[in-house]
Amino acid sequence: MKKIFLPFAFFLIAQITIAQNANFKAEILKLISISGADAQIKLVKPQILSMIPENKKENFSKDFDATIPGLLDKMANVYMEIYTPDDIKAMIVFYESPVGKKMNEKAAELGQKSMQAGQEWSQELQGLITKYKEDAPAPSNYSLTKPK
């Protein structure tokens, strides 16, 4: 009897675990969608399309779209490694709240303005780097050693 029960119990536990993982992954995919993370992927498409010859854009677009589910699955696996089911549920509650929705709606604007701020900072940093490079003494090929 034990020989029959043990394999059945392991099979049942495995099925429950698979179902829990499938539910967890579905919740993560929902989070990715409502948080706007998948929209960020779609924003890349026009930039890439601009590099593709006009006569090949339609086929590229279809192939590009076909790769998105695989990417989302990989992203979901990463979320599964980092977050617990309770974490994901809490994030979903946040993104479904008014402030979470506003955050999602403003993400593109925030990203664009942040990028601009980063570029301005980079220009300031270039001046700072130049200042310190100019003040530095030229490297010498000579080395001082103590006489023996």
mmCIF file of C-alpha atoms in Angstrom:
data_model
loop_
_atom_site.group_PDB
_atom_site.id
_atom_site.type_symbol
_atom_site.label_atom_id
_atom_site.label_comp_id
_atom_site.label_asym_id
_atom_site.label_seq_id
_atom_site.Cartn_x
_atom_site.Cartn_y
_atom_site.Cartn_z
ATOM 1 C CA MET A 1 0.000 0.000 0.000
ATOM 2 C CA LYS A 2 2.881 2.360 0.837
ATOM 3 C CA LYS A 3 4.360 1.717 -2.604
ATOM 4 C CA ILE A 4 1.218 3.067 -4.228
ATOM 5 C CA PHE A 5 0.579 5.913 -1.791
ATOM 6 C CA LEU A 6 4.044 7.541 -1.861
ATOM 7 C CA PRO A 7 4.275 8.031 -5.644
ATOM 8 C CA PHE A 8 0.686 9.275 -5.676
ATOM 9 C CA ALA A 9 1.436 11.750 -2.859
ATOM 10 C CA PHE A 10 4.534 13.050 -4.665
ATOM 11 C CA PHE A 11 2.546 13.390 -7.889
ATOM 12 C CA LEU A 12 -0.199 15.293 -6.083
ATOM 13 C CA ILE A 13 2.301 17.629 -4.374
ATOM 14 C CA ALA A 14 4.020 18.271 -7.712
ATOM 15 C CA GLN A 15 0.686 19.134 -9.350
ATOM 16 C CA ILE A 16 -0.221 21.532 -6.537
ATOM 17 C CA THR A 17 3.187 23.210 -6.785
ATOM 18 C CA ILE A 18 2.854 23.592 -10.558
ATOM 19 C CA ALA A 19 -0.614 25.087 -10.158
ATOM 20 C CA GLN A 20 0.641 27.505 -7.485
ATOM 21 C CA ASN A 21 3.544 28.559 -9.720
ATOM 22 C CA ALA A 22 1.157 29.057 -12.643
ATOM 23 C CA ASN A 23 -1.088 31.251 -10.488
ATOM 24 C CA PHE A 24 1.929 33.148 -9.172
ATOM 25 C CA LYS A 25 3.213 33.714 -12.718
ATOM 26 C CA ALA A 26 -0.242 34.885 -13.839
ATOM 27 C CA GLU A 27 -0.269 37.406 -10.988
ATOM 28 C CA ILE A 28 3.187 38.612 -11.980
ATOM 29 C CA LEU A 29 2.150 39.020 -15.617
ATOM 30 C CA LYS A 30 -0.811 41.066 -14.400
ATOM 31 C CA LEU A 31 1.566 43.222 -12.339
ATOM 32 C CA ILE A 32 3.883 43.706 -15.317
ATOM 33 C CA SER A 33 0.920 44.870 -17.359
ATOM 34 C CA ILE A 34 -0.685 47.228 -14.829
ATOM 35 C CA SER A 35 2.672 48.675 -13.754
ATOM 36 C CA GLY A 36 3.433 49.665 -17.335
ATOM 37 C CA ALA A 37 6.565 47.536 -17.597
ATOM 38 C CA ASP A 38 5.238 45.912 -20.758
ATOM 39 C CA ALA A 39 4.478 49.344 -22.231
ATOM 40 C CA GLN A 40 8.158 50.223 -21.884
ATOM 41 C CA ILE A 41 8.975 47.266 -24.119
ATOM 42 C CA LYS A 42 6.550 48.515 -26.731
ATOM 43 C CA LEU A 43 8.124 51.993 -26.634
ATOM 44 C CA VAL A 44 11.359 50.488 -27.919
ATOM 45 C CA LYS A 45 9.694 49.136 -31.049
ATOM 46 C CA PRO A 46 9.476 52.419 -33.023
ATOM 47 C CA GLN A 47 13.132 53.166 -32.261
ATOM 48 C CA ILE A 48 14.182 49.782 -33.586
ATOM 49 C CA LEU A 49 11.807 50.013 -36.551
ATOM 50 C CA SER A 50 13.576 53.199 -37.659
ATOM 51 C CA MET A 51 16.689 51.074 -38.285
ATOM 52 C CA ILE A 52 14.847 48.563 -40.477
ATOM 53 C CA PRO A 53 14.446 49.074 -44.247
ATOM 54 C CA GLU A 54 10.925 50.197 -45.173
ATOM 55 C CA ASN A 55 10.146 47.088 -47.217
ATOM 56 C CA LYS A 56 10.949 44.823 -44.238
ATOM 57 C CA LYS A 57 9.247 46.751 -41.432
ATOM 58 C CA GLU A 58 5.952 44.858 -41.550
ATOM 59 C CA ASN A 59 7.599 41.444 -41.239
ATOM 60 C CA PHE A 60 9.994 42.706 -38.585
ATOM 61 C CA SER A 61 7.074 44.132 -36.636
ATOM 62 C CA LYS A 62 5.307 40.760 -36.613
ATOM 63 C CA ASP A 63 8.496 38.956 -35.556
ATOM 64 C CA PHE A 64 9.181 41.573 -32.875
ATOM 65 C CA ASP A 65 5.670 41.173 -31.448
ATOM 66 C CA ALA A 66 6.124 37.397 -31.419
ATOM 67 C CA THR A 67 9.167 37.751 -29.132
ATOM 68 C CA ILE A 68 7.322 39.747 -26.459
ATOM 69 C CA PRO A 69 5.567 36.810 -24.735
ATOM 70 C CA GLY A 70 8.925 35.071 -24.291
ATOM 71 C CA LEU A 71 10.445 38.204 -22.807
ATOM 72 C CA LEU A 72 7.492 38.647 -20.450
ATOM 73 C CA ASP A 73 7.847 35.026 -19.360
ATOM 74 C CA LYS A 74 11.541 35.579 -18.610
ATOM 75 C CA MET A 75 10.713 38.757 -16.703
ATOM 76 C CA ALA A 76 8.072 36.861 -14.709
ATOM 77 C CA ASN A 77 10.664 34.228 -13.797
ATOM 78 C CA VAL A 78 12.951 36.980 -12.481
ATOM 79 C CA TYR A 79 10.101 38.430 -10.398
ATOM 80 C CA MET A 80 9.427 34.918 -9.043
ATOM 81 C CA GLU A 81 13.039 34.689 -7.866
ATOM 82 C CA ILE A 82 12.962 38.056 -6.117
ATOM 83 C CA TYR A 83 9.434 38.532 -4.787
ATOM 84 C CA THR A 84 6.995 36.443 -2.788
ATOM 85 C CA PRO A 85 3.357 35.964 -3.796
ATOM 86 C CA ASP A 86 2.388 38.366 -1.001
ATOM 87 C CA ASP A 87 4.789 40.994 -2.386
ATOM 88 C CA ILE A 88 3.211 40.694 -5.834
ATOM 89 C CA LYS A 89 -0.317 40.930 -4.429
ATOM 90 C CA ALA A 90 0.638 44.086 -2.517
ATOM 91 C CA MET A 91 2.163 45.625 -5.630
ATOM 92 C CA ILE A 92 -0.982 44.862 -7.604
ATOM 93 C CA VAL A 93 -3.075 46.556 -4.909
ATOM 94 C CA PHE A 94 -0.788 49.593 -5.181
ATOM 95 C CA TYR A 95 -0.899 49.784 -8.993
ATOM 96 C CA GLU A 96 -4.685 49.442 -8.933
ATOM 97 C CA SER A 97 -4.931 52.364 -6.463
ATOM 98 C CA PRO A 98 -5.392 55.950 -7.721
ATOM 99 C CA VAL A 99 -1.778 56.899 -6.978
ATOM 100 C CA GLY A 100 -0.511 53.688 -8.611
ATOM 101 C CA LYS A 101 -2.547 54.442 -11.731
ATOM 102 C CA LYS A 102 -1.215 58.014 -11.775
ATOM 103 C CA MET A 103 2.321 56.712 -11.401
ATOM 104 C CA ASN A 104 1.775 54.434 -14.384
ATOM 105 C CA GLU A 105 0.200 57.205 -16.470
ATOM 106 C CA LYS A 106 3.105 59.564 -15.750
ATOM 107 C CA ALA A 107 5.890 56.999 -16.194
ATOM 108 C CA ALA A 108 6.720 57.993 -19.777
ATOM 109 C CA GLU A 109 6.827 61.704 -18.914
ATOM 110 C CA LEU A 110 8.912 60.982 -15.826
ATOM 111 C CA GLY A 111 11.298 58.820 -17.820
ATOM 112 C CA GLN A 112 11.733 61.468 -20.526
ATOM 113 C CA LYS A 113 12.323 64.299 -18.035
ATOM 114 C CA SER A 114 14.680 62.133 -15.965
ATOM 115 C CA MET A 115 16.680 61.321 -19.079
ATOM 116 C CA GLN A 116 16.932 65.028 -19.874
ATOM 117 C CA ALA A 117 18.074 65.774 -16.306
ATOM 118 C CA GLY A 118 20.670 63.003 -16.623
ATOM 119 C CA GLN A 119 21.978 64.475 -19.879
ATOM 120 C CA GLU A 120 22.252 67.941 -18.299
ATOM 121 C CA TRP A 121 24.095 66.458 -15.323
ATOM 122 C CA SER A 122 26.408 64.585 -17.679
ATOM 123 C CA GLN A 123 27.335 67.879 -19.377
ATOM 124 C CA GLU A 124 28.061 69.454 -15.990
ATOM 125 C CA LEU A 125 30.140 66.445 -15.069
ATOM 126 C CA GLN A 126 32.154 66.779 -18.296
ATOM 127 C CA GLY A 127 33.176 70.281 -17.208
ATOM 128 C CA LEU A 128 34.160 68.997 -13.784
ATOM 129 C CA ILE A 129 36.214 66.179 -15.294
ATOM 130 C CA THR A 130 37.943 68.613 -17.642
ATOM 131 C CA LYS A 131 38.787 70.913 -14.711
ATOM 132 C CA TYR A 132 40.467 68.117 -12.803
ATOM 133 C CA LYS A 133 42.265 66.750 -15.833
ATOM 134 C CA GLU A 134 43.761 70.186 -16.562
ATOM 135 C CA ASP A 135 44.967 70.614 -12.983
ATOM 136 C CA ALA A 136 46.633 67.215 -12.820
ATOM 137 C CA PRO A 137 50.403 67.083 -13.379
ATOM 138 C CA ALA A 138 51.548 65.274 -16.472
ATOM 139 C CA PRO A 139 52.489 61.665 -15.796
ATOM 140 C CA SER A 140 56.211 61.084 -15.549
ATOM 141 C CA ASN A 141 58.092 58.179 -17.039
ATOM 142 C CA TYR A 142 60.759 58.515 -14.381
ATOM 143 C CA SER A 143 60.674 56.664 -11.115
ATOM 144 C CA LEU A 144 62.606 57.356 -8.011
ATOM 145 C CA THR A 145 64.395 54.462 -6.430
ATOM 146 C CA LYS A 146 66.537 54.443 -3.331
ATOM 147 C CA PRO A 147 70.221 53.823 -3.874
ATOM 148 C CA LYS A 148 71.572 50.649 -2.395
#
